[in-house]
XYZ file of C-alpha atoms in Angstrom:
716
model
C 74.925 -57.814 -243.788
C 73.446 -57.888 -240.283
C 75.669 -54.940 -239.376
C 74.145 -53.045 -242.289
C 70.664 -53.913 -240.963
C 71.567 -52.394 -237.584
C 72.657 -49.181 -239.294
C 69.391 -49.041 -241.244
C 67.412 -49.742 -238.053
C 68.890 -46.637 -236.451
C 68.799 -44.488 -239.585
C 65.168 -45.075 -240.573
C 63.421 -46.144 -237.378
C 65.550 -44.524 -234.651
C 66.223 -47.725 -232.663
C 69.669 -48.659 -231.361
C 68.994 -52.378 -231.295
C 66.477 -54.996 -232.383
C 63.743 -56.135 -230.025
C 63.411 -59.729 -228.911
C 63.009 -62.080 -231.893
C 63.450 -59.441 -234.605
C 67.133 -60.158 -235.257
C 66.485 -63.912 -235.566
C 63.685 -63.275 -238.088
C 65.847 -60.880 -240.132
C 68.746 -63.349 -240.073
C 66.478 -66.075 -241.394
C 65.506 -63.995 -244.433
C 69.098 -62.959 -245.113
C 70.041 -66.652 -245.091
C 67.255 -67.383 -247.615
C 65.283 -69.458 -245.126
C 61.508 -69.331 -244.565
C 60.370 -68.001 -241.190
C 57.337 -68.368 -238.978
C 57.065 -65.419 -236.579
C 54.750 -65.285 -233.573
C 54.967 -62.011 -231.674
C 52.344 -60.286 -229.537
C 50.485 -57.266 -230.894
C 52.854 -54.325 -230.632
C 55.880 -56.642 -230.530
C 57.390 -55.263 -233.734
C 56.464 -57.901 -236.346
C 56.556 -55.475 -239.293
C 60.258 -54.650 -238.821
C 61.043 -58.347 -239.357
C 60.326 -57.929 -243.086
C 60.770 -54.168 -243.526
C 64.474 -54.190 -242.652
C 65.365 -57.087 -245.020
C 63.410 -55.314 -247.763
C 65.973 -52.495 -247.601
C 69.024 -54.706 -248.186
C 67.707 -57.293 -250.674
C 67.399 -56.853 -254.410
C 63.889 -56.887 -255.804
C 60.617 -56.098 -254.094
C 59.080 -57.428 -250.872
C 55.428 -58.396 -251.311
C 53.384 -58.012 -248.121
C 50.046 -59.859 -248.081
C 47.730 -58.258 -245.553
C 43.948 -58.499 -245.091
C 43.744 -55.080 -243.479
C 43.210 -52.071 -245.716
C 43.695 -49.601 -242.862
C 46.969 -51.235 -241.825
C 48.277 -51.116 -245.391
C 47.778 -47.363 -245.550
C 49.195 -46.841 -242.064
C 52.361 -48.784 -242.763
C 52.898 -47.318 -246.214
C 52.430 -43.781 -244.841
C 54.857 -44.548 -242.033
C 57.484 -46.038 -244.354
C 57.268 -43.213 -246.890
C 57.513 -40.647 -244.078
C 60.999 -41.945 -243.185
C 62.149 -42.250 -246.788
C 61.383 -45.904 -247.618
C 59.483 -45.990 -250.964
C 56.419 -48.214 -250.544
C 52.858 -48.513 -251.831
C 49.696 -50.592 -251.554
C 47.073 -51.969 -253.911
C 43.564 -52.584 -252.645
C 39.904 -51.863 -253.367
C 40.197 -48.180 -252.430
C 42.097 -47.462 -255.673
C 40.793 -46.932 -259.201
C 41.938 -49.215 -262.005
C 44.141 -46.409 -263.385
C 45.826 -45.938 -260.009
C 46.417 -49.693 -259.747
C 47.953 -49.787 -263.244
C 50.246 -46.868 -262.431
C 51.452 -48.390 -259.158
C 52.067 -51.804 -260.710
C 54.082 -50.167 -263.497
C 56.209 -48.268 -260.976
C 56.695 -51.481 -258.988
C 57.806 -53.226 -262.194
C 60.386 -50.469 -262.713
C 61.726 -51.120 -259.196
C 60.624 -47.820 -257.676
C 59.256 -49.448 -254.487
C 60.938 -51.516 -251.785
C 57.637 -52.886 -250.425
C 54.281 -53.556 -252.082
C 51.248 -54.317 -249.896
C 48.349 -56.311 -251.398
C 45.221 -57.993 -250.031
C 44.912 -61.811 -250.343
C 41.766 -61.396 -252.468
C 43.935 -59.820 -255.201
C 45.663 -63.177 -255.665
C 42.378 -64.663 -256.896
C 42.707 -62.521 -260.051
C 44.759 -64.251 -262.774
C 45.353 -60.925 -264.523
C 46.720 -59.326 -261.401
C 48.940 -62.316 -260.576
C 50.373 -62.405 -264.105
C 51.580 -58.820 -263.703
C 53.311 -59.699 -260.441
C 55.010 -62.701 -262.061
C 57.060 -60.330 -264.193
C 58.595 -58.661 -261.142
C 61.608 -59.725 -259.093
C 59.883 -60.722 -255.843
C 62.634 -61.397 -253.302
C 60.390 -62.026 -250.316
C 56.727 -62.619 -249.432
C 55.504 -61.629 -245.976
C 52.115 -63.105 -245.016
C 50.664 -60.950 -242.234
C 47.814 -62.165 -239.981
C 48.787 -65.667 -241.083
C 46.255 -67.309 -238.730
C 43.601 -66.378 -241.319
C 44.717 -69.365 -243.413
C 43.377 -71.837 -240.844
C 39.693 -72.641 -240.487
C 40.429 -73.155 -236.772
C 41.748 -69.613 -236.472
C 39.466 -66.846 -235.235
C 39.379 -64.925 -238.526
C 39.475 -67.564 -241.287
C 39.575 -66.135 -244.824
C 39.293 -68.478 -247.778
C 41.385 -66.154 -249.961
C 44.460 -67.041 -247.870
C 44.329 -70.520 -249.402
C 45.337 -68.915 -252.763
C 48.737 -67.847 -251.459
C 50.608 -71.174 -251.945
C 49.370 -71.468 -255.562
C 50.596 -67.941 -256.296
C 54.007 -68.665 -254.738
C 54.393 -71.815 -256.827
C 53.746 -69.863 -260.047
C 56.638 -67.450 -259.470
C 59.684 -68.111 -261.713
C 61.895 -68.315 -258.641
C 60.485 -69.123 -255.203
C 61.124 -66.214 -252.817
C 61.701 -66.458 -249.074
C 58.343 -66.667 -247.286
C 57.700 -65.239 -243.822
C 54.403 -65.889 -241.992
C 53.514 -63.594 -239.097
C 50.768 -63.664 -236.463
C 50.087 -62.540 -232.904
C 47.642 -65.280 -231.901
C 47.813 -68.967 -232.734
C 47.031 -72.134 -230.808
C 49.089 -75.285 -231.466
C 46.573 -76.514 -234.038
C 46.622 -73.177 -235.895
C 50.448 -73.122 -235.859
C 50.567 -76.488 -237.644
C 47.944 -75.316 -240.148
C 49.916 -72.182 -241.009
C 53.111 -74.112 -241.726
C 51.366 -76.789 -243.775
C 48.822 -74.721 -245.693
C 51.283 -71.960 -246.659
C 53.871 -74.565 -247.645
C 56.669 -73.141 -245.488
C 59.950 -75.021 -246.106
C 61.469 -76.089 -242.777
C 60.879 -72.574 -241.418
C 62.879 -70.820 -238.740
C 60.484 -70.630 -235.776
C 60.676 -67.241 -234.098
C 58.305 -67.329 -231.156
C 58.880 -64.581 -228.612
C 55.848 -65.534 -226.561
C 52.430 -63.970 -226.298
C 53.052 -61.918 -223.174
C 52.588 -58.137 -223.144
C 54.046 -57.154 -219.776
C 52.977 -53.524 -220.108
C 49.297 -54.500 -220.239
C 47.336 -54.868 -217.019
C 44.423 -57.272 -217.408
C 41.285 -56.982 -215.310
C 37.910 -58.691 -215.154
C 35.210 -56.740 -213.334
C 32.034 -58.505 -212.197
C 28.857 -57.223 -210.609
C 29.019 -53.540 -211.519
C 26.675 -51.271 -213.426
C 28.698 -51.248 -216.629
C 27.796 -47.838 -217.974
C 28.369 -46.187 -214.595
C 31.773 -47.862 -214.438
C 32.692 -46.692 -217.937
C 31.521 -43.138 -217.290
C 33.538 -42.919 -214.093
C 36.636 -44.492 -215.614
C 36.595 -42.212 -218.650
C 36.152 -39.102 -216.482
C 39.068 -40.169 -214.291
C 41.278 -40.716 -217.343
C 40.511 -37.595 -219.366
C 42.894 -36.935 -222.229
C 43.923 -40.593 -222.555
C 43.093 -42.444 -225.750
C 40.857 -45.478 -225.302
C 38.707 -48.005 -227.145
C 35.439 -49.320 -225.717
C 34.107 -52.452 -227.391
C 30.449 -53.481 -227.256
C 28.792 -56.627 -228.629
C 25.956 -54.948 -230.545
C 25.239 -51.757 -232.481
C 22.541 -50.857 -229.950
C 24.985 -51.025 -227.032
C 27.587 -49.119 -229.033
C 25.160 -46.265 -229.714
C 23.997 -46.226 -226.087
C 27.537 -45.901 -224.691
C 28.417 -43.292 -227.316
C 25.418 -41.121 -226.345
C 26.255 -41.508 -222.643
C 29.824 -40.262 -223.091
C 28.899 -37.564 -225.609
C 26.408 -36.215 -223.049
C 29.301 -36.031 -220.563
C 31.228 -33.803 -222.966
C 33.786 -36.472 -223.825
C 35.557 -36.326 -227.215
C 34.101 -39.600 -228.439
C 33.332 -41.328 -231.731
C 31.227 -44.339 -232.713
C 32.014 -47.117 -235.192
C 29.929 -50.084 -236.328
C 29.001 -51.866 -239.570
C 25.644 -50.064 -239.792
C 27.264 -46.712 -240.561
C 27.998 -45.542 -244.098
C 31.526 -46.190 -245.357
C 32.259 -42.454 -245.509
C 31.135 -41.969 -241.906
C 33.253 -44.883 -240.661
C 36.293 -43.551 -242.519
C 35.760 -40.053 -241.132
C 35.450 -41.163 -237.507
C 38.344 -43.620 -237.812
C 40.532 -40.839 -239.152
C 39.480 -38.547 -236.289
C 40.604 -41.187 -233.794
C 43.905 -41.828 -235.576
C 44.681 -38.095 -235.715
C 43.857 -37.547 -231.996
C 40.859 -35.340 -232.825
C 38.805 -37.566 -230.522
C 40.018 -39.481 -227.468
C 37.675 -42.463 -227.357
C 36.240 -44.844 -229.914
C 33.128 -46.820 -228.949
C 32.803 -49.688 -231.398
C 31.749 -53.194 -232.256
C 34.444 -55.670 -233.293
C 34.100 -54.206 -236.812
C 36.644 -51.616 -235.651
C 40.327 -51.998 -235.002
C 41.721 -54.548 -237.418
C 44.939 -53.008 -238.668
C 44.654 -49.807 -236.648
C 48.253 -49.155 -235.651
C 47.510 -46.262 -233.263
C 50.264 -46.647 -230.704
C 49.079 -44.450 -227.823
C 45.852 -46.232 -226.818
C 46.067 -46.274 -223.028
C 43.107 -48.540 -222.319
C 40.695 -50.977 -223.959
C 37.425 -51.679 -222.167
C 35.163 -54.532 -223.226
C 31.594 -53.669 -222.288
C 30.666 -57.246 -223.206
C 32.593 -60.505 -223.141
C 33.987 -61.402 -226.624
C 33.284 -64.744 -228.290
C 36.709 -66.304 -227.691
C 40.158 -65.707 -226.268
C 41.752 -65.051 -229.673
C 39.342 -62.190 -230.375
C 39.728 -60.806 -226.854
C 43.525 -60.858 -226.866
C 43.702 -59.258 -230.285
C 41.269 -56.486 -229.357
C 42.790 -55.923 -225.911
C 46.215 -55.864 -227.561
C 45.373 -52.600 -229.287
C 46.289 -50.928 -226.014
C 49.865 -49.924 -225.287
C 51.447 -50.682 -228.652
C 54.129 -48.103 -227.782
C 55.216 -50.175 -224.784
C 53.779 -47.777 -222.211
C 51.670 -49.100 -219.304
C 48.046 -49.589 -220.373
C 44.907 -51.324 -219.106
C 42.636 -53.993 -220.592
C 39.359 -54.227 -218.682
C 36.585 -56.745 -219.319
C 33.194 -55.972 -217.769
C 31.375 -59.274 -217.367
C 27.732 -60.118 -216.813
C 25.885 -63.435 -217.342
C 23.852 -61.945 -220.205
C 27.054 -61.710 -222.267
C 27.135 -65.492 -222.548
C 23.642 -65.647 -224.011
C 24.490 -62.911 -226.514
C 27.519 -64.801 -227.807
C 25.586 -68.104 -227.944
C 22.978 -66.358 -230.081
C 25.680 -65.159 -232.492
C 27.045 -68.703 -232.795
C 23.577 -70.193 -233.358
C 22.805 -67.672 -236.096
C 26.157 -68.052 -237.882
C 26.112 -69.818 -241.252
C 28.909 -72.265 -240.459
C 29.175 -76.085 -240.328
C 28.046 -77.840 -237.139
C 31.599 -78.988 -236.474
C 32.711 -75.384 -236.474
C 29.849 -74.397 -234.148
C 30.911 -77.079 -231.676
C 34.417 -75.586 -231.673
C 33.045 -72.068 -231.187
C 31.046 -73.256 -228.152
C 34.229 -74.764 -226.672
C 36.083 -71.500 -227.198
C 33.211 -69.538 -225.680
C 33.332 -71.723 -222.563
C 37.059 -70.978 -222.169
C 36.226 -67.283 -222.390
C 33.604 -67.710 -219.659
C 36.199 -69.576 -217.555
C 38.556 -66.613 -217.941
C 35.886 -64.285 -216.550
C 35.511 -66.400 -213.411
C 39.045 -67.663 -212.821
C 40.438 -66.954 -209.339
C 44.093 -67.386 -210.382
C 46.384 -65.175 -212.486
C 44.628 -63.837 -215.606
C 47.883 -63.477 -217.558
C 48.802 -67.094 -216.818
C 45.367 -68.207 -218.068
C 45.796 -66.306 -221.357
C 49.331 -67.475 -222.040
C 48.566 -71.115 -221.266
C 45.547 -70.931 -223.574
C 47.978 -70.178 -226.404
C 50.224 -73.062 -225.374
C 52.847 -71.057 -223.491
C 54.127 -72.712 -220.326
C 54.017 -70.359 -217.318
C 55.769 -71.201 -214.047
C 54.916 -68.047 -212.101
C 51.612 -68.077 -210.254
C 51.530 -64.306 -209.702
C 52.235 -61.858 -212.526
C 51.835 -58.793 -210.317
C 49.946 -56.995 -213.066
C 46.382 -58.307 -213.315
C 43.241 -57.733 -211.271
C 43.572 -61.113 -209.534
C 47.257 -60.881 -208.616
C 46.996 -57.232 -207.542
C 43.819 -57.674 -205.530
C 44.993 -57.626 -201.903
C 41.681 -56.494 -200.403
C 40.002 -58.622 -197.788
C 36.747 -60.326 -198.626
C 33.784 -58.524 -197.171
C 30.849 -60.538 -195.847
C 27.751 -58.972 -197.435
C 25.305 -61.744 -196.509
C 23.117 -59.494 -194.324
C 22.964 -56.763 -196.983
C 22.154 -59.396 -199.616
C 19.363 -60.816 -197.456
C 17.826 -57.348 -197.107
C 17.869 -56.791 -200.867
C 16.519 -60.259 -201.715
C 13.868 -59.944 -199.023
C 12.791 -56.592 -200.469
C 12.410 -58.161 -203.931
C 10.315 -60.929 -202.369
C 8.091 -58.582 -200.321
C 7.598 -56.353 -203.371
C 6.246 -59.514 -205.042
C 8.918 -59.544 -207.772
C 7.132 -56.781 -209.674
C 9.764 -54.032 -209.829
C 13.162 -53.188 -211.247
C 16.377 -52.326 -209.460
C 15.752 -48.580 -209.126
C 12.437 -48.997 -207.280
C 13.863 -51.732 -205.035
C 16.750 -49.461 -204.016
C 14.270 -46.615 -203.427
C 12.305 -48.870 -201.039
C 15.434 -49.937 -199.178
C 16.538 -46.297 -198.845
C 13.088 -45.188 -197.616
C 12.533 -42.876 -200.589
C 9.551 -40.488 -200.691
C 9.162 -41.196 -204.401
C 5.534 -40.857 -205.545
C 5.612 -44.324 -207.115
C 6.550 -45.833 -203.744
C 3.354 -44.533 -202.137
C 1.167 -45.312 -205.168
C 2.176 -48.983 -204.917
C 2.030 -48.947 -201.079
C 5.664 -50.032 -200.937
C 6.171 -47.797 -197.895
C 4.054 -50.317 -195.963
C 6.288 -53.385 -196.502
C 8.752 -54.382 -193.767
C 11.895 -53.676 -195.825
C 10.966 -50.008 -196.426
C 13.899 -47.879 -195.197
C 15.794 -50.892 -193.875
C 19.015 -49.671 -195.590
C 18.404 -45.928 -195.208
C 21.891 -45.345 -193.777
C 23.669 -47.262 -196.579
C 25.146 -45.516 -199.594
C 22.962 -45.874 -202.681
C 25.941 -46.798 -204.873
C 26.880 -49.540 -202.393
C 23.360 -51.037 -202.540
C 23.472 -50.796 -206.330
C 26.844 -52.562 -206.418
C 25.620 -55.454 -204.274
C 22.411 -55.764 -206.316
C 24.460 -56.001 -209.526
C 26.643 -58.680 -207.981
C 23.569 -60.665 -206.909
C 22.326 -60.541 -210.511
C 25.742 -61.390 -211.977
C 26.164 -64.400 -209.697
C 22.637 -65.747 -210.133
C 21.174 -64.833 -206.730
C 18.673 -62.653 -208.595
C 17.689 -62.633 -212.249
C 16.577 -59.784 -214.472
C 13.682 -60.201 -216.890
C 13.408 -58.145 -220.073
C 9.644 -58.222 -220.674
C 8.438 -54.626 -220.951
C 11.110 -53.322 -218.572
C 13.772 -55.029 -216.391
C 12.241 -56.693 -213.335
C 14.132 -58.420 -210.500
C 13.110 -62.014 -209.801
C 14.170 -64.594 -207.196
C 16.076 -67.803 -207.962
C 16.763 -70.965 -205.970
C 20.093 -69.428 -204.918
C 18.291 -66.433 -203.398
C 16.166 -68.783 -201.258
C 19.363 -70.418 -199.952
C 20.665 -67.014 -198.888
C 17.426 -66.073 -197.117
C 17.518 -69.384 -195.220
C 21.141 -68.755 -194.139
C 22.294 -71.799 -196.099
C 24.866 -69.741 -197.991
C 27.175 -66.843 -197.217
C 27.969 -64.148 -199.789
C 31.316 -62.345 -199.945
C 32.384 -59.504 -202.165
C 35.442 -57.458 -202.965
C 34.182 -54.003 -203.805
C 35.441 -53.025 -207.239
C 37.025 -49.614 -207.597
C 37.842 -47.737 -210.758
C 41.583 -47.171 -210.714
C 42.764 -44.075 -212.469
C 45.439 -44.581 -215.083
C 48.541 -42.584 -214.236
C 48.685 -39.800 -216.791
C 51.768 -37.749 -217.477
C 51.005 -34.536 -215.614
C 53.716 -32.665 -217.427
C 53.391 -29.312 -219.113
C 56.229 -29.978 -221.543
C 54.761 -33.336 -222.585
C 51.475 -31.602 -223.441
C 53.324 -28.895 -225.387
C 55.127 -31.603 -227.347
C 51.791 -33.299 -228.082
C 50.445 -29.985 -229.391
C 53.514 -29.556 -231.617
C 53.089 -33.112 -232.901
C 49.439 -32.390 -233.678
C 50.388 -29.240 -235.641
C 52.945 -31.190 -237.678
C 50.425 -33.997 -238.191
C 47.854 -31.588 -239.614
C 50.360 -29.958 -241.954
C 51.876 -33.150 -243.403
C 48.669 -35.222 -243.375
C 49.987 -38.082 -241.251
C 48.592 -39.458 -237.964
C 50.345 -38.089 -234.834
C 51.651 -41.501 -233.760
C 53.445 -41.876 -237.106
C 55.165 -38.529 -236.505
C 56.393 -39.464 -232.988
C 55.226 -42.008 -230.418
C 54.067 -40.966 -226.932
C 57.015 -42.861 -225.458
C 59.373 -40.687 -227.525
C 57.683 -37.492 -226.309
C 57.911 -38.678 -222.702
C 61.628 -39.355 -223.074
C 62.122 -35.873 -224.548
C 60.203 -34.336 -221.628
C 62.389 -36.285 -219.212
C 65.820 -35.785 -220.796
C 65.361 -32.258 -222.223
C 67.545 -32.628 -225.340
C 69.031 -29.211 -226.160
C 70.367 -30.010 -229.646
C 69.529 -32.147 -232.645
C 72.548 -34.302 -231.756
C 71.026 -34.979 -228.356
C 67.738 -35.824 -230.083
C 69.424 -38.659 -231.976
C 69.908 -40.430 -228.640
C 66.143 -40.437 -228.035
C 64.485 -43.771 -228.846
C 62.359 -43.489 -231.994
C 64.178 -40.421 -233.390
C 65.942 -41.650 -236.531
C 67.962 -39.445 -238.871
C 65.015 -38.697 -241.145
C 62.828 -37.556 -238.262
C 65.632 -35.428 -236.840
C 65.914 -33.742 -240.252
C 62.149 -33.263 -240.514
C 61.147 -32.281 -236.975
C 64.341 -31.954 -234.930
C 64.762 -28.181 -234.933
C 61.112 -27.569 -234.006
C 61.332 -29.986 -231.072
C 64.629 -28.548 -229.818
C 63.309 -24.962 -230.105
C 60.257 -25.914 -228.057
C 62.411 -27.573 -225.360
C 64.809 -24.600 -225.158
C 61.950 -22.070 -224.989
C 60.287 -24.119 -222.268
C 63.519 -24.290 -220.242
C 64.057 -20.548 -220.594
C 60.477 -19.750 -219.572
C 60.707 -21.976 -216.494
C 64.222 -20.918 -215.517
C 65.560 -24.445 -216.025
C 69.337 -24.611 -216.407
C 71.145 -27.084 -218.635
C 70.415 -30.755 -218.014
C 74.105 -31.361 -217.392
C 73.979 -29.529 -214.034
C 72.048 -32.363 -212.429
C 71.386 -35.681 -214.057
C 68.996 -36.678 -211.278
C 66.798 -33.590 -211.100
C 63.240 -34.364 -212.182
C 61.236 -32.182 -214.549
C 58.869 -31.270 -211.691
C 61.808 -30.137 -209.540
C 63.250 -28.121 -212.424
C 59.925 -26.431 -213.022
C 59.914 -25.284 -209.396
C 63.021 -23.175 -209.988
C 60.992 -20.766 -212.092
C 58.035 -20.497 -209.725
C 56.964 -17.381 -207.849
C 57.014 -17.418 -204.048
C 53.208 -17.805 -203.942
C 53.393 -20.779 -206.320
C 56.126 -22.364 -204.225
C 54.136 -22.012 -201.005
C 51.112 -23.531 -202.731
C 53.313 -26.461 -203.786
C 54.656 -26.802 -200.228
C 51.117 -26.967 -198.879
C 50.191 -29.827 -201.221
C 53.134 -31.787 -199.799
C 52.217 -30.751 -196.229
C 48.605 -31.925 -196.641
C 49.808 -35.347 -197.792
C 52.173 -35.405 -194.796
C 49.350 -34.693 -192.333
C 47.357 -37.565 -193.880
C 50.018 -39.948 -192.588
C 51.816 -40.706 -195.860
C 55.524 -41.536 -195.596
C 58.106 -39.316 -197.276
C 58.634 -42.021 -199.914
C 54.902 -42.261 -200.614
C 54.627 -38.465 -200.915
C 57.601 -38.427 -203.309
C 55.967 -41.063 -205.535
C 52.583 -39.297 -205.405
C 54.056 -35.920 -206.397
C 56.820 -37.053 -208.769
C 59.536 -35.452 -206.600
C 62.708 -36.715 -204.947
C 62.571 -37.506 -201.213
C 65.060 -34.675 -200.580
C 62.685 -32.181 -202.235
C 59.756 -33.504 -200.168
C 61.837 -33.019 -196.995
C 62.570 -29.464 -198.112
C 58.875 -28.707 -198.700
C 57.939 -29.995 -195.256
C 60.731 -28.034 -193.567
C 59.570 -24.851 -195.297
C 56.125 -25.464 -193.804
C 57.781 -25.904 -190.362
C 59.479 -22.522 -190.749
C 56.078 -21.063 -191.658
C 54.885 -22.190 -188.227
C 53.023 -25.353 -189.236
C 53.149 -28.433 -187.008
C 55.895 -30.851 -188.047
C 57.596 -33.741 -186.250
C 61.269 -32.915 -186.837
C 62.240 -36.528 -186.198
C 60.590 -37.405 -189.525
C 63.268 -35.360 -191.304
C 66.289 -36.757 -189.434
C 67.866 -40.101 -190.468
C 68.029 -41.951 -187.143
C 71.354 -43.645 -187.941
C 72.966 -40.220 -188.455
C 71.275 -38.112 -185.761
C 74.092 -38.339 -183.166
C 76.738 -37.871 -185.857
C 75.012 -34.730 -187.191
C 74.680 -33.353 -183.661
C 78.369 -33.971 -182.842
C 79.533 -32.332 -186.077
C 77.362 -29.279 -185.383
C 78.842 -29.034 -181.854
C 82.365 -29.117 -183.290
C 81.639 -26.039 -185.358
C 80.428 -24.110 -182.331
C 78.570 -21.108 -183.720
C 76.804 -22.206 -186.898
C 76.827 -19.534 -189.608
C 76.950 -21.635 -192.792
C 75.640 -25.116 -193.432
C 77.979 -26.051 -196.300
C 81.048 -26.892 -194.108
C 78.826 -29.079 -191.912
C 77.378 -30.819 -194.982
C 80.858 -31.550 -196.328
C 81.864 -33.140 -193.006
C 78.936 -35.594 -193.109
C 78.111 -38.663 -195.302
C 76.505 -37.978 -198.704
C 73.204 -39.434 -197.500
C 72.735 -36.536 -195.071
C 70.944 -33.591 -196.710
C 70.687 -29.958 -195.732
C 67.135 -30.494 -194.511
C 68.343 -33.093 -191.976
C 71.031 -30.717 -190.712
C 68.520 -27.870 -190.296
C 66.083 -30.211 -188.527
C 68.773 -31.149 -185.953
C 69.649 -27.460 -185.485
C 66.021 -26.657 -184.630
C 65.503 -29.783 -182.543
C 68.457 -29.053 -180.285
C 67.901 -25.264 -180.252
C 71.026 -24.441 -182.227
C 69.047 -22.403 -184.724
C 67.800 -18.891 -184.319
């Protein structure tokens, strides 16, 4: 039967093999054994019950608290030919009756319902008449009061299971669960000696970063502008902050939407749909947004404020990179975030015992924001996963190889200015004083007469701003919120002024996410968008970004070749295959790209160059030459431009022939220089390079041969 599951995996979902943990979970169901599955967000939990649903008799009942996820998954399943439906509060009573009747007749393989439905005796009685072969409990952590999203309705699930004429196999699934929550899930759902399928919590494609001491909105604005065209989510703690960030980005001309609980249901649905269908790039939202949003191509998640606990943070951050592509999760921290979350806990209508737990979880979140060791290790160990490696190589701590900069003198100047201005002004005025501004307000308040006026005139304003933010974040200054923000001194600022403490800082830089600068990839995205609009399905359900990137890389020239692309199952080949192949073939013809078989190693960028005009080629050569004159190595230039080293050598040599200054030694492999020279001498008069090339090792390229010819005056 497992062999049949592999065939179905390829046929419906386009995958050649199961991902880690999926096969074990499927096996458990096929052997009629309960399963408890813990996989990270984007790890492929849904396939663990969707594949068995195709081979078992009866219907698979999926209990999910997320209305949006129900619709997403049902749309996705129906789009590949797997009959499925959902029942939730968005349907009328007539629609519910019709769907239940069709389910009774066996017309669906999967039926999605919310846990609240199980509180209705009438609804449950109608399900009891069906052949339920399996129950999948998604977001199973909701059953535990110690989980981060406890829902009382989950406690109804065991009673419902016990009422069924024949107990089905039960599978519980979650992405986040501490040891205590794991035990609760098994006990409260009544799992019978379940198969434990725990693949770990790690998402290696996600880069985690904590950024302290920056002006948050400036950081976000800069990051978004440097990552135009990439889909992202920006979370804020309050509606006010959400609206403020939304207005900031909208003013910048960014395709942005806003989502919070204060909006009307219709407005939230409209903006959520716009994000899902790629009509906007960025969603600015409170934590009211995202539960069950299966949008796979989110390239970054930025938290403008620190979340209340690690479970919430990891779940929200995990909405990035669900397609497996590299993505970033950035948390912008400031001390005020802690007070905001404490306020939320204090105001919550929960037992005191629960509040005490929430305070403990909040403290662990604060620890994460200040930890000086690997961020990934901190997260994984929080969830009980043992981690031996001290350096993950993919978080802001492990990747931060900058030297600490002593900013004590600069800090003393700023603190001194606050003191001499008698702690009466905000950051903007203080920076104006330090810069020696001619601002009218400076003269009105006689701030041009204090000793710190113009003391940092030669320093960059952004640099002063950055240090000031760090001083506030680390408690060397505090900000009041009376009528307007005012900078005040603290005991720590006195210690700095008295030289009792040194201050060091690593200047934070916004790192641009590497976008696919590929014309064909963008054409494929446009085609996907057209199909999406016509069939009424989100683009990521049509084809994932990772699938489009593989198409752009491998240039499949037939529908048969498309079947070898990950994520292109038979149904999708039938539906979209010809359109995709036509686009690829037209693109290749337009760019003068020959069949992929002529060179398995030629990159798309190199192929594109074959169809360029002479002027375009020279322009391309000059880009390479400029990088060369900046001191970059050939390897670094190749990585920067997406070219092979041989092509980079060729570009540079073309610039040499145009009369530009080049060190020929850079183009000659030192271990082969004498050999190349001797072979050239053997040929005497050099008319053609091919015989020389054939007499040399494969590692020696034509560019190296030509460089030796010029160096030793054999050319010309």
